[in-house]
Structures are given as C-alpha cells and as structure tokens.
Coordinates of C-alpha atoms in Angstrom, one line a residue:
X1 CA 7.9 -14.2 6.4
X2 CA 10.3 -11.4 5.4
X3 CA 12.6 -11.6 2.3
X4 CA 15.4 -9.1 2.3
X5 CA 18.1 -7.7 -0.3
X6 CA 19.4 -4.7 -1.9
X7 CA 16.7 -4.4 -4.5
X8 CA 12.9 -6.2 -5.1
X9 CA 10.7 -6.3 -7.7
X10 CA 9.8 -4.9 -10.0
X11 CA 13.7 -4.1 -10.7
X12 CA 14.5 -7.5 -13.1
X13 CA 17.5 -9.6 -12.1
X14 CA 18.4 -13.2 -11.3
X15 CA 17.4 -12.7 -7.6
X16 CA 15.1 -10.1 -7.7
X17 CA 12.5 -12.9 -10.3
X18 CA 13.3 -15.3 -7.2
X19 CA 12.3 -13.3 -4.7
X20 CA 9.3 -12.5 -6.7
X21 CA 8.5 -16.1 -7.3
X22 CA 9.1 -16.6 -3.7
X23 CA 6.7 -13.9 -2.5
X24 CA 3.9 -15.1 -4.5
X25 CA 4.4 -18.9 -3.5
X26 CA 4.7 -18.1 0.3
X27 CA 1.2 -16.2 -0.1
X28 CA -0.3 -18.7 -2.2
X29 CA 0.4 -21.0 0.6
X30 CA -1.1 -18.9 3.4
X31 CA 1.9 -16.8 4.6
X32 CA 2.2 -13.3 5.2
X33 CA 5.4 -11.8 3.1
X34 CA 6.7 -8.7 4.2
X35 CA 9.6 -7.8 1.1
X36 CA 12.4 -5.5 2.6
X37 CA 14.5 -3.8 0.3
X38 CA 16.1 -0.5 -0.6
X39 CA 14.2 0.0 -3.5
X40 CA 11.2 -1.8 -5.4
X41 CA 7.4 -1.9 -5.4
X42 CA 6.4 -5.9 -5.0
X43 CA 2.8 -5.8 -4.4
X44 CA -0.1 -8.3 -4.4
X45 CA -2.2 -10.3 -2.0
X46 CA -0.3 -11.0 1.4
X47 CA 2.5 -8.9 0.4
X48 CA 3.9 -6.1 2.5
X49 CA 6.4 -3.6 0.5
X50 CA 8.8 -2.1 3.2
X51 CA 11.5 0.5 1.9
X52 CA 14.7 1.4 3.8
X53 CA 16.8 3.3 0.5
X54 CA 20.0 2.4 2.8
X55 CA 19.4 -1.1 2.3
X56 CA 20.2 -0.3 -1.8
X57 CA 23.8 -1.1 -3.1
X58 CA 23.6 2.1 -4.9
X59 CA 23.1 5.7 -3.5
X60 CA 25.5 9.1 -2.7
X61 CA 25.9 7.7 0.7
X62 CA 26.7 3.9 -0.1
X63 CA 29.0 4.9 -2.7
X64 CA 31.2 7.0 -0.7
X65 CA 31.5 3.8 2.0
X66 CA 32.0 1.4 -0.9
X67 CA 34.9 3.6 -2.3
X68 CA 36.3 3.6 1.6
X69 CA 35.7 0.2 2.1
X70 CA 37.3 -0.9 -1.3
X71 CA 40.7 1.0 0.0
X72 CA 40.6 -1.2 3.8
X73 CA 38.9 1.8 5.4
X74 CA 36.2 1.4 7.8
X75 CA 35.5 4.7 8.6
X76 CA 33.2 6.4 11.3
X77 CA 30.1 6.8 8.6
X78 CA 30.5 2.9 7.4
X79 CA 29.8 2.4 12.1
X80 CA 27.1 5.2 11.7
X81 CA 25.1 3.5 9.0
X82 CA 25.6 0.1 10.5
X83 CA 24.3 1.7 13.8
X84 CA 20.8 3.0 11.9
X85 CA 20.7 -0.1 9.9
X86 CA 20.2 -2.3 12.9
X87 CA 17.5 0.2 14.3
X88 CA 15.3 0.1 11.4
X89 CA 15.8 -3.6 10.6
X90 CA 15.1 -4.5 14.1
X91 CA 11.6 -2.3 13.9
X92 CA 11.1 -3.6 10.7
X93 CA 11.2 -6.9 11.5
X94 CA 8.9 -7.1 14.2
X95 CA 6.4 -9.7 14.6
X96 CA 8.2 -11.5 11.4
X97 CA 9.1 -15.7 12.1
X98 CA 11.6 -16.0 9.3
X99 CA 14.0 -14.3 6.9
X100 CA 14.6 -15.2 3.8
X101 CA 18.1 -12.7 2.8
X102 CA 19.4 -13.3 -0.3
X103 CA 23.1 -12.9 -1.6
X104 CA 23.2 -9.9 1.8
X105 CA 25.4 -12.7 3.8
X106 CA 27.7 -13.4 1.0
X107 CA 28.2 -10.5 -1.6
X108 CA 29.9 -6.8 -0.4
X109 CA 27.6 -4.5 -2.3
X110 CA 26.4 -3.1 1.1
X111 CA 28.4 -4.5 4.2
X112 CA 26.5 -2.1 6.6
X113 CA 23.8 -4.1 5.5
X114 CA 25.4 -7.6 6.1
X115 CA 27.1 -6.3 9.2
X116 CA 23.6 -4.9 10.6
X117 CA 22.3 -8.4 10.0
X118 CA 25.0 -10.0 12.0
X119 CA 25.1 -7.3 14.8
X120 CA 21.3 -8.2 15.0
X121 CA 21.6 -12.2 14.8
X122 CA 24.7 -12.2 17.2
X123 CA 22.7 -10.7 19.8
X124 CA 19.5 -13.1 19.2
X125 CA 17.2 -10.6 18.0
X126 CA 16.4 -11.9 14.4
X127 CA 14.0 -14.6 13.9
X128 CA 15.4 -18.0 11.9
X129 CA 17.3 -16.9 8.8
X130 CA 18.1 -18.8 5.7
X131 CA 20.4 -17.3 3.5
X132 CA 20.2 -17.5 0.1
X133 CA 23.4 -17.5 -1.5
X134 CA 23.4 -16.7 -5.0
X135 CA 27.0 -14.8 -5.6
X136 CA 30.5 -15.4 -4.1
X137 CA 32.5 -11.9 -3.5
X138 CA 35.3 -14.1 -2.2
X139 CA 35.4 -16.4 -4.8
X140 CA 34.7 -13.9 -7.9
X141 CA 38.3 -12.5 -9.5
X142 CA 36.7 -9.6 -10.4
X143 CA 35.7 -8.6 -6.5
X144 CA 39.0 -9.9 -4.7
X145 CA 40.3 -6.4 -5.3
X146 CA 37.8 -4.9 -3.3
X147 CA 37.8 -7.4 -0.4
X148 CA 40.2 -7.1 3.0
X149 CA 41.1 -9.1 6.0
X150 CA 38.5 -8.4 8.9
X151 CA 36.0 -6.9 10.0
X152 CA 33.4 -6.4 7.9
X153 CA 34.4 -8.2 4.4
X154 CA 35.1 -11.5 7.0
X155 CA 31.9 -11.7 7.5
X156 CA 31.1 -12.9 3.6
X157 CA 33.5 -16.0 4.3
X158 CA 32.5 -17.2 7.6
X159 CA 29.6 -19.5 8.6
X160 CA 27.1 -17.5 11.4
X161 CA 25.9 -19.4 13.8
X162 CA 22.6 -20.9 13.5
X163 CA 22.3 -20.2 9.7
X164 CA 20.8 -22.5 7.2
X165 CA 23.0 -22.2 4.0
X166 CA 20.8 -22.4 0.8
X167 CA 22.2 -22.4 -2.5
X168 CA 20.8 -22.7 -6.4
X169 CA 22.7 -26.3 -7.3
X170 CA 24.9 -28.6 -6.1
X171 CA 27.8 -26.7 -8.1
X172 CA 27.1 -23.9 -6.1
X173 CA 27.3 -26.0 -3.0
X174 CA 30.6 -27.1 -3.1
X175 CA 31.9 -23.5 -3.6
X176 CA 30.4 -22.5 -0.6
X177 CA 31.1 -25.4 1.4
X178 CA 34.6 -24.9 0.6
X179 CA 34.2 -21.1 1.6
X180 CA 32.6 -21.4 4.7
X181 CA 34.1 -24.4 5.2
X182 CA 31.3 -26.6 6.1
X183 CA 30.4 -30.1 5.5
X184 CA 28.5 -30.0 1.9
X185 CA 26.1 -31.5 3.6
X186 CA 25.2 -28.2 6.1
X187 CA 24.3 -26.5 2.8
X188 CA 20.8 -26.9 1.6
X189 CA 20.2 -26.5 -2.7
X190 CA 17.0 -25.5 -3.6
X191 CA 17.2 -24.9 -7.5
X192 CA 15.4 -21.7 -8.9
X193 CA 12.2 -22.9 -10.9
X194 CA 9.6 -21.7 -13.1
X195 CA 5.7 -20.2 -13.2
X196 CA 4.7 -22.9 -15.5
X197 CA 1.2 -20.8 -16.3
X198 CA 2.6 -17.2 -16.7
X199 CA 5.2 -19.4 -19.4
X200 CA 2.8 -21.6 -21.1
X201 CA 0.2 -18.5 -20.8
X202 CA -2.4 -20.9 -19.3
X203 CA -5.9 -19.6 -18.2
X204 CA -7.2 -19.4 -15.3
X205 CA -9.9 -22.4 -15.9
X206 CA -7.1 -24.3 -17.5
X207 CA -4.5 -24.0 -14.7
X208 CA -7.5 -25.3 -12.0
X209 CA -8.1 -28.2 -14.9
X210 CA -4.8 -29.3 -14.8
X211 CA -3.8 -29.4 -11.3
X212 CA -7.4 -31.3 -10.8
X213 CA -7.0 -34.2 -13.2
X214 CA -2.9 -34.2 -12.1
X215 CA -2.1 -33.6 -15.8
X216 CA 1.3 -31.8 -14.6
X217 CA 2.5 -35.6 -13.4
X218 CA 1.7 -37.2 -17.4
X219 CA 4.7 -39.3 -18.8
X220 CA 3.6 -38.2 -21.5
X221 CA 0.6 -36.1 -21.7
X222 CA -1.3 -36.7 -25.1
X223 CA -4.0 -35.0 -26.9
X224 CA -6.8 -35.7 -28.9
X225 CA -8.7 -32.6 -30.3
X226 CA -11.8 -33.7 -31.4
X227 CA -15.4 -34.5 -31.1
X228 CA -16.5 -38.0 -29.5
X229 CA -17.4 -40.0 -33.0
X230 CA -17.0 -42.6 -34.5
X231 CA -14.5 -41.7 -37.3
X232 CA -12.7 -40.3 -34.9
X233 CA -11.1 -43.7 -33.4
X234 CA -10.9 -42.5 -30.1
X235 CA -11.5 -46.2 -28.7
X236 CA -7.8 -46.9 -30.6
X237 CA -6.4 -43.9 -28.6
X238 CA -7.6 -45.4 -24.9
X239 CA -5.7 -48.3 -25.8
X240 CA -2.7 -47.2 -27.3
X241 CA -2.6 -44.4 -23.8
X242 CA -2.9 -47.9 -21.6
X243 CA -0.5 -50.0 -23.8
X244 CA 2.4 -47.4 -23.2
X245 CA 2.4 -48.5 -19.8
X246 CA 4.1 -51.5 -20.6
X247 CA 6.8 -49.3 -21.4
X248 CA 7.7 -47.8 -18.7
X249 CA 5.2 -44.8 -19.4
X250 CA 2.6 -43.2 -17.2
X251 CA 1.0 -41.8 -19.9
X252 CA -2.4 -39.6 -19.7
X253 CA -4.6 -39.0 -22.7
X254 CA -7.3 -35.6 -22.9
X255 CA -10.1 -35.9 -25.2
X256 CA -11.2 -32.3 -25.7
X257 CA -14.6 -32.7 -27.4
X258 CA -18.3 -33.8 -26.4
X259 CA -20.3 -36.1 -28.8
X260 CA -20.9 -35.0 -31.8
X261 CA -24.6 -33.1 -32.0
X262 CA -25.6 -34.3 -35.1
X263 CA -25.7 -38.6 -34.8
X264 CA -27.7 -39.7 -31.9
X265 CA -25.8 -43.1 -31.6
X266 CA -22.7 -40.7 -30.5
X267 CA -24.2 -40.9 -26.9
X268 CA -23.8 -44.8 -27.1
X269 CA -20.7 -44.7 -28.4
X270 CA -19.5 -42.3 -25.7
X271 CA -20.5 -45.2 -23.0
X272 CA -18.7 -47.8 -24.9
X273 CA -15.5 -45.5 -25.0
X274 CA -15.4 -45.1 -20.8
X275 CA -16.0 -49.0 -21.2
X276 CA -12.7 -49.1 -23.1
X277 CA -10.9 -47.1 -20.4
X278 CA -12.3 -49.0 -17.6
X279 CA -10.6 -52.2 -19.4
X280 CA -7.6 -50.7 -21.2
X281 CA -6.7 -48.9 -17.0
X282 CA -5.3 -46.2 -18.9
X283 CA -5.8 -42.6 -17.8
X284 CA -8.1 -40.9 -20.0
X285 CA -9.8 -37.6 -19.4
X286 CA -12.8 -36.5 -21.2
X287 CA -13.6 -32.8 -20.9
X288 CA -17.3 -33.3 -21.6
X289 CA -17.4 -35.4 -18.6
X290 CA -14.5 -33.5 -16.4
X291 CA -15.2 -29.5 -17.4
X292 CA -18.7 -29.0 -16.1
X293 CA -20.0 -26.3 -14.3
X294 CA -21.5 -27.0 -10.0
X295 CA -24.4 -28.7 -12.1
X296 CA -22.3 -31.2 -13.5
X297 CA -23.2 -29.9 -17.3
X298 CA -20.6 -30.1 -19.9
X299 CA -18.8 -26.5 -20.3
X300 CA -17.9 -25.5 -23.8
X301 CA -13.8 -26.1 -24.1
X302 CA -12.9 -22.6 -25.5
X303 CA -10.4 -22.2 -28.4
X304 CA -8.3 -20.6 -25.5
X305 CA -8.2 -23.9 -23.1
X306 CA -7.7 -25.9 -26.7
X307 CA -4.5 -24.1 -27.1
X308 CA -3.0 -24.1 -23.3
X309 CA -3.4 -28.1 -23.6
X310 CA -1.8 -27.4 -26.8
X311 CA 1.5 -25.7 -24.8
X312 CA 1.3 -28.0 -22.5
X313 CA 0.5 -31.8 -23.8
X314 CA 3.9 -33.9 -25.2
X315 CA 2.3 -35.6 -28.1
X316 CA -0.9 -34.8 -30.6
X317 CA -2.8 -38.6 -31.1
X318 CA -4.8 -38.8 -33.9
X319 CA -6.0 -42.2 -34.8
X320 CA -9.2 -40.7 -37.1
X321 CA -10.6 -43.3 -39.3
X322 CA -10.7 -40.8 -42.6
X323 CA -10.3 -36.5 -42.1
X324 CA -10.6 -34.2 -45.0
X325 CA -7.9 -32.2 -43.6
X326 CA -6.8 -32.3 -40.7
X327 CA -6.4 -28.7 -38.7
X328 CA -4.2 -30.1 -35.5
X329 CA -1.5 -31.2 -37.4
X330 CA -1.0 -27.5 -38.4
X331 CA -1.6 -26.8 -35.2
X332 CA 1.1 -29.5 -33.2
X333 CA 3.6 -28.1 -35.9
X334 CA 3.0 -24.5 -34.6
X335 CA 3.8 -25.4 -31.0
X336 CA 6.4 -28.3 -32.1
X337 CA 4.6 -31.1 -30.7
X338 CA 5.3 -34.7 -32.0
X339 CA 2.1 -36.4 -33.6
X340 CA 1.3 -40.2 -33.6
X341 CA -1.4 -40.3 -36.4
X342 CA -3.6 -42.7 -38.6
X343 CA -1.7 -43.0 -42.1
X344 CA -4.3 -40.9 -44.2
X345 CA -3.4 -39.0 -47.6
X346 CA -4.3 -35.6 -45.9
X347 CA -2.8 -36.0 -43.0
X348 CA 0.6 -36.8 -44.6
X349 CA 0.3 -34.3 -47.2
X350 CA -0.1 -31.7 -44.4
X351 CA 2.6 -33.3 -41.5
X352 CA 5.2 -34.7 -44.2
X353 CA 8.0 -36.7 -42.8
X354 CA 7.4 -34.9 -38.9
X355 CA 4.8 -37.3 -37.8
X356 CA 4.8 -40.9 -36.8
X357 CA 2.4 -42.9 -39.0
X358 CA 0.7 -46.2 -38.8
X359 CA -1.9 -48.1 -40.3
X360 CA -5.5 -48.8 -38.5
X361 CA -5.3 -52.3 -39.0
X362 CA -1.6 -52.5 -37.2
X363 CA -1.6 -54.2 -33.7
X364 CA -2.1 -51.8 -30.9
X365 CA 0.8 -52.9 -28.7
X366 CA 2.7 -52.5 -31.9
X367 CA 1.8 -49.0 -32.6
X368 CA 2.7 -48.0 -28.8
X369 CA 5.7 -49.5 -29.4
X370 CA 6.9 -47.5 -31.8
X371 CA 5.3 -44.3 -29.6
X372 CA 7.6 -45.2 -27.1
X373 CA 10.3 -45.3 -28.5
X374 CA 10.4 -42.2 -30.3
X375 CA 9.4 -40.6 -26.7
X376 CA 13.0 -42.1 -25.4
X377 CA 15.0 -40.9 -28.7
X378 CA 14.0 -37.5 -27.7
X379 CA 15.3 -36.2 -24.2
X380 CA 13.3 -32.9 -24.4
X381 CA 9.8 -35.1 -23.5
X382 CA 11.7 -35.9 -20.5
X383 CA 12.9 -32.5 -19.7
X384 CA 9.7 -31.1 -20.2
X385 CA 8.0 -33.9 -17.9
X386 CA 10.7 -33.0 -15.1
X387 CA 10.3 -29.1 -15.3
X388 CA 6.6 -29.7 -15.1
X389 CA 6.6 -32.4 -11.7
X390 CA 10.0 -30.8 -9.9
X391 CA 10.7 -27.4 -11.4
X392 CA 7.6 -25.2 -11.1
X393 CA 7.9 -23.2 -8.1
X394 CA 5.4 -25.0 -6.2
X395 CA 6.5 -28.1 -6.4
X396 CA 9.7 -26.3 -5.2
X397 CA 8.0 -24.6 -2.3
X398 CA 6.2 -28.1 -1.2
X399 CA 9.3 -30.4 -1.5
X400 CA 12.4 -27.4 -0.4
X401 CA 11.4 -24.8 0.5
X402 CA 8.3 -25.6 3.0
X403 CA 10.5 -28.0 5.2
X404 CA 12.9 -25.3 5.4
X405 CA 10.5 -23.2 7.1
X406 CA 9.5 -26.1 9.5
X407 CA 12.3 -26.9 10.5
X408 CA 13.6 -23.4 11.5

C-alpha cells in the first residue's frame, strides 16, 4: 500500500492523524505501507517513509507556481514540475497495489501534484487509487478566488476514471456527489475513528484482555472491583448482569479479584458463583480465572489494569453486603462512571445523590430495572458503546476500509 499527500506524520493535522491511523492499521493487518509525502518522518513496523519535498504545498518553488496559478497562468515551470513529478512518482510507486491519496484529487495546494497523478492514471500506470476526499477547493468561498476554468484546477471537479470516491460522512458525500456529479451512491464514506487504547491509555496486557473476552462489544460493560467473598454479594451482581437482558441489554460484568486468602470457604464460594452464571446465562468474567499466565495460574490484576477497566467499563456494581468505606466509589467519581450500589451508610456518605441505590432485600429483576433505565436516560452509555464496536479504527479497517482494498 502507498498513502500519499502533501505532508505525513509527524506534522499534526486532520489528515495527516488519518493517515497515521491508517498506516498503523494497514500494518497491523499484514500490509506493507509505503507513506509518500513532501515532508514528514512516519516510522514503525511495516512502514516505508518516502520523501519527494515537491510533493509539499509549501516551498520557494511551489509558491512561485501557486502565485501563477492563482492569476490563470500555467506557465512553462508549473509543465516542468508536472513532468519530474510523474517520473519520481512513477519510480516511487513501483511494486505498490494500491494508493490511498488524500485531499491531492480534490484540493489546489499543489496541482503539479494532482496533475502528475492524473497524467500517471490516464495512461494506466498507477495501481487502484481511492481518493480520500477530505476538503472541497471548488466548493470553499475562501479558494474560488484562486481557482480557473481548465486545465489544471478542472481536474479538482471532475470524476477520473476508475476512481473510488471516499469521503468522511455522508454530509460530505453529497457535496461531492454534487461536484463530481455522481450518483451519491459512487461515493464510499468511511468516517475517521479513534485509537481506543492510546485514548483510554490501556496497557498492553489489558488491550489483549479486552479484545479476548470481546469486552469492546458490552451493552454495558460493568465492574466489580473486589475480592471473591462473601460480603461482597457478587452472586447478586451475576444476576442483576443476566436480568438486564430482558431489557434489551447485552450487558457483561468483570470481577477483578481472586478469593479472598484469608477464609478457606472463599474457594467454595467461588464454585457456587460460576454455578450462578451458568444459571443466570449472563456474561461474567472473572480475572482469577481469565488472566492467567500459559500455566493457567491466576496473574495478579495490577493497579494499572484496575484502572484501564476503570476508563473503559460503563457502570461500577457494587452489591457489598456491609463496606467500611468504600474506595471505588471515589474512584467511579474520578473517571465519571455511574454506580449501581447496595444502600449502605458509607457508601452514601461517600457517592451522595450520584449513585443509584437499592436495598439487598429488593427483587433482582427489580433492581435491573431501574439499571436500565437510567442506562437509556443517559445517551452518552450509548455513544460510548458505539465508538467502542464501530468507531475504533479497526473496526473501521475490518468493516470499510478492508473491502475497499478487495475490491480494487
């Protein structure tokens, strides 16, 4: 693969963090990204930096054509530079199966560039190229100025041959639909997205947790910090996790600690708690029995991993029986999480009026209930839920961006 523009990373723009995000998807999934700019210094696994400094939008010699261009002047120089652009990209590109060019096919900040590309694609020499169309120059006030009939600005508001169209949303589609005109449909939208570990600061252990146990697909995903005993209520926490199904809910519940060390009769009450999950069908993960090492033995849950579930979960559960404190309220409060907790003095003297209560004798079906509907009062549980199953970029690159490349 080859993804082109002016400028790459490191340089921090809109399109140059999508590239980047591309890159390191495309190598994560076994492909060999060659990044083509006129500046930058992308590097990692599978990544190839190539620099041509005439493929910039700034520079003595870009300038001086932009200021010609800008009047209606295609002078000798702009033909000269289109000339050595087509050389270079063509050697450049050797051996390369697809392009990825963003904003170069429908922005003027080079047009040697763009009209390289086309020279290049007209004559069958460029591999399958999906342009990625970010910006508008036709369709922005502020460039109109700057833009003539003809040859080269023409070639920003006509569709090239063979192209696949790819835009950021579905607003963006009809504007260049409309442009180009095209059916809408002859414009693909694959949405920009986000690295849900570098955000959330996830480590490394964590991130292969979550993607193991599916966590990322929880509606929603609850926690319960705390050792496997009895006071603890864990058995009420499996069933309130599989009564929210009746709700609509495909909730999953993690259990972050192993049995307590210092009651024997923890053990037995761990067996009894997968015999509640085996009968309540809810999906419960226990990191004593899922975070082991290639022995299978229990791996201590860090502090660290505690936290990314933190970041990550939708809801703190916390059916204890009696607490003499209660630390994760303070800490759901720090990362805004809602709680669903046993009515005890000290936790409501420490979550006030920002938890939901209830009472351990109270009906379970009642009590999830109530869960649920505070989850469907407050649309950033859903938001959260559909960045983390359609909006981190590999969910992107599996369901976009992958049948792209098949398909060219």
């Amino acid at each position: 693969m080859a993804i082109l523009h002016y400028a790459g990373p490191p340089y921090v723009g809109g399109v140059e963090m999508t590239m980047a995000a591309h890159a390191r998807v495309l190598a994560a999934n076994g492909y060999a990204v060659r990044m083509m700019t006129g500046k930058g210094e992308a590097t990692g696994s599978s990544l190839t930096q190539v620099t041509i400094p005439e493929l910039d939008s700034r520079g003595a010699l870009l300038e001086t054509i932009a200021r010609e261009l800008a009047q209606g002047q295609v002078s000798a120089t702009f033909e000269a530079l289109v000339d050595q652009l087509s050389i270079c990209l063509a050697e450049a590109l050797v051996g390369v199966k697809a392009l990825i060019v963003h904003n170069v096919l429908s922005l003027h900040k080079n047009l040697a560039f763009t009209a390289a590309l086309h020279r290049l694609h007209r004559s069958g020499q460029l591999p399958p190229l999906l342009a990625w169309c970010h910006d508008f120059a036709w369709l922005d006030p502020l460039y109109l100025p700057e833009l003539h009939a003809g040859y080269p600005w023409d070639l920003l508001r006509q569709p090239w041959p063979g192209v696949r169209y790819v835009v950021v949303s579905e607003d963006r589609r009809g504007m260049l639909a409309g442009l180009l005109g095209l059916d809408p449909a002859e414009v693909t939208v694959v949405t920009p997205g986000v690295d849900l570990a570098t955000l959330l600061h996830l480590g490394p252990a964590t991130l292969e947790l979550v993607n193991r146990l599916g966590l990322l697909n929880a509606n929603p995903l609850l926690l319960l910090p705390a050792r496997i005993t009895r006071r603890k209520n864990i058995e009420l926490a499996i069933t309130l996790t599989g009564s929210l199904q009746a709700y609509g809910y495909a909730p999953q519940l993690v259990i972050t600690g192993p049995p307590g060390p210092h009651n024997p009769a923890n053990a037995a009450y761990l067996a009894e708690l997968f015999a509640v999950r085996e009968a309540s069908g809810a999906k419960v993960a226990f990191l004593y029995e899922a975070y082991t090492d290639a022995a299978g033995q229990p791996l201590p849950v860090s502090d660290a991993m505690v936290a990314d579930l933190f970041r990550l979960a939708d809801g703190l559960l916390f059916p204890s029986r009696y607490e003499g404190f209660g630390i994760p309220m303070l800490e759901a409060g720090l990362v805004n999480l809602p709680i669903f907790c046993s009515d005890l003095p000290p936790l409501r003297a420490t979550a006030g009026n920002a938890a939901t209560y209830f009472q351990l004798d109270e009906p379970p079906d009642q009590i999830a209930r109530r869960m649920a509907s505070v989850f469907a009062a407050d649309p950033r549980t859903a938001l959260k839920q559909r960045v983390r199953t359609h909006y981190t970029w590999e969910a992107i690159f599996h369901r976009e961006i992958a049948p792209l490349l098949a398909d060219g």
